[in-house]
Short mmCIF file of C-alpha atoms in Angstrom, two decimals:
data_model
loop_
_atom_site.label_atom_id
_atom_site.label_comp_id
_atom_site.label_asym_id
_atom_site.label_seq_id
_atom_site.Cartn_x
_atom_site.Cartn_y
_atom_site.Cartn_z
CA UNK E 1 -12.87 14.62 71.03
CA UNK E 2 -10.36 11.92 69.90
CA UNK E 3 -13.23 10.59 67.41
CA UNK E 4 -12.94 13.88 65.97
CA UNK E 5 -9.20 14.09 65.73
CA UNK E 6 -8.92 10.37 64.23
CA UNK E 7 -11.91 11.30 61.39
CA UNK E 8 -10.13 14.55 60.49
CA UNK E 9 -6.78 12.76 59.94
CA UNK E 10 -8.40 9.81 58.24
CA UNK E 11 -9.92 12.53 56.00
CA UNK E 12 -7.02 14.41 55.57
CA UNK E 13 -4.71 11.68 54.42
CA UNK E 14 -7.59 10.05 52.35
CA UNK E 15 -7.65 13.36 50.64
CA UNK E 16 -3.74 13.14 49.92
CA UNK E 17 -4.24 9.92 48.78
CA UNK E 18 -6.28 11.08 46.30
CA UNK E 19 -5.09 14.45 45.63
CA UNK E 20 -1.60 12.43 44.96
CA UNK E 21 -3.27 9.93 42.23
CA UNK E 22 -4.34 12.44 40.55
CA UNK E 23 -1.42 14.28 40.03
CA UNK E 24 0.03 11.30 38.99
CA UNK E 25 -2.68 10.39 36.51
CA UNK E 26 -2.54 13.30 35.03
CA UNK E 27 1.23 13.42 34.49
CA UNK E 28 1.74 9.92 33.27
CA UNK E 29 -1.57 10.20 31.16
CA UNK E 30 -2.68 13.68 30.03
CA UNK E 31 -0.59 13.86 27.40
CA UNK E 32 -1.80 11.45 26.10
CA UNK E 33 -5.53 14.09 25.98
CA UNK E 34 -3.03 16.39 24.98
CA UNK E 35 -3.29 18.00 28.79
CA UNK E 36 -0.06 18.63 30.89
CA UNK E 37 -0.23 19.57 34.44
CA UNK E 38 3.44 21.18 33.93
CA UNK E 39 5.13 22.02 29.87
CA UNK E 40 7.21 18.58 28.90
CA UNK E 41 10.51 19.08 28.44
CA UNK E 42 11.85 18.38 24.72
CA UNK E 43 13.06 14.92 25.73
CA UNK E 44 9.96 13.66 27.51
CA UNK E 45 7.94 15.92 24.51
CA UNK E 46 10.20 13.42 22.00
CA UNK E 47 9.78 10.54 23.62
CA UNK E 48 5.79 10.74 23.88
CA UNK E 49 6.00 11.24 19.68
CA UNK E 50 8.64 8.70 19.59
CA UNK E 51 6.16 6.35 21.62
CA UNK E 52 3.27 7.33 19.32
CA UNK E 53 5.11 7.01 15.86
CA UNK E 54 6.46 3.42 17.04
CA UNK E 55 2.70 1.96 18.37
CA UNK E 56 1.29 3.46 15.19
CA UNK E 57 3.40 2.72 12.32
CA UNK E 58 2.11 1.10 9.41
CA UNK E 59 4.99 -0.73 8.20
CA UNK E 60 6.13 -4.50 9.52
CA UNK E 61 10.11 -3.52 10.84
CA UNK E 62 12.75 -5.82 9.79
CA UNK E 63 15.58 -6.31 12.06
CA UNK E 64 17.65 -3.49 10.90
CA UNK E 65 14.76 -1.70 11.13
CA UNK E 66 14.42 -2.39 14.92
CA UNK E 67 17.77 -1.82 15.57
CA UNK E 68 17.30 1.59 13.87
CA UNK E 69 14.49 2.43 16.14
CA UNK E 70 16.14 1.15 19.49
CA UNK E 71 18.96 3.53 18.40
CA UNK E 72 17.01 6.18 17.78
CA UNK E 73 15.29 5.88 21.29
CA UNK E 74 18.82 6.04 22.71
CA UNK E 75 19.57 8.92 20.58
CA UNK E 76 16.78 11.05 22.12
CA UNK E 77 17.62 10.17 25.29
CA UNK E 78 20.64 12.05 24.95
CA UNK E 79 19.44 15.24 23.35
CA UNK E 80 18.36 18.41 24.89
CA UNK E 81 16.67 20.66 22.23
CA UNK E 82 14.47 20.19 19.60
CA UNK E 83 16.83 21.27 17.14
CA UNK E 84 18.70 18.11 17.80
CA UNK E 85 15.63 16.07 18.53
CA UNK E 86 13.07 16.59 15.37
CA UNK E 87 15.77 14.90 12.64
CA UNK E 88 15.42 11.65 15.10
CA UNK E 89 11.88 12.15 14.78
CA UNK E 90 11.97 12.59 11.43
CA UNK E 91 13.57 9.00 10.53
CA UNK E 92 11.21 7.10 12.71
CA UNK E 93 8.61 8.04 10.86
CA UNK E 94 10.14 6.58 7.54
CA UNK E 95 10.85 4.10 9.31
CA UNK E 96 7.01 3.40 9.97
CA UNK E 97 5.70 4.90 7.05
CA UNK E 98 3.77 7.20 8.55
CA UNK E 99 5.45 10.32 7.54
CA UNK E 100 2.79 11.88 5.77
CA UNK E 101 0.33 12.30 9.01
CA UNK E 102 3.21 13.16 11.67
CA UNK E 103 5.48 15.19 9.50
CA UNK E 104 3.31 18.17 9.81
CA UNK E 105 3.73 18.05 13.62
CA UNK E 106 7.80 18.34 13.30
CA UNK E 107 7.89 21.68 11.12
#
């Protein structure tokens, strides 16, 4: 009987184990699939773009430039809507130059 009992717990945290990586995967990852296990919020819906526009930009930064971008970061760290977000948005992508794939997203 205890063989049993020990099993059944090894399964049932094994199962956790796994359940719990998965949840995880699929939060820190699916968007980038475009799959959410729960609707972003605006901020961590910005800062997703915000990561995209900055790893896919076609244009070398200077250092103003950077300095541009880390404020911007900051920026949309403290904004709650979209209405206040999408402007931010908006200037990293001139920033990188890719305005004319992204800006279609922001409208």
């Amino acid at each position: 009987m205890k063989k049993h009992k020990k099993l059944i717990i090894s399964l049932i945290v094994t199962m956790l184990v796994i359940i719990s990586g998965g949840i995880y995967i699929g939060y820190q990852y699916g968007p980038n699939f475009d799959f959410y296990l729960v609707p972003p919020t605006p901020k961590r819906d910005a800062m997703l773009a915000f990561n995209k526009i900055s790893s896919t930009g076609i244009y070398t930064e200077n250092q103003t430039q950077k300095n541009r971008m880390t404020e911007i970061r900051n920026d949309i760290s403290n904004k709650h809507t979209y209405k206040e977000i999408y402007p931010l948005l908006k200037q990293a992508l001139a920033i990188k130059g890719r305005v004319s794939l992204f800006v279609g997203m922001l409208t």
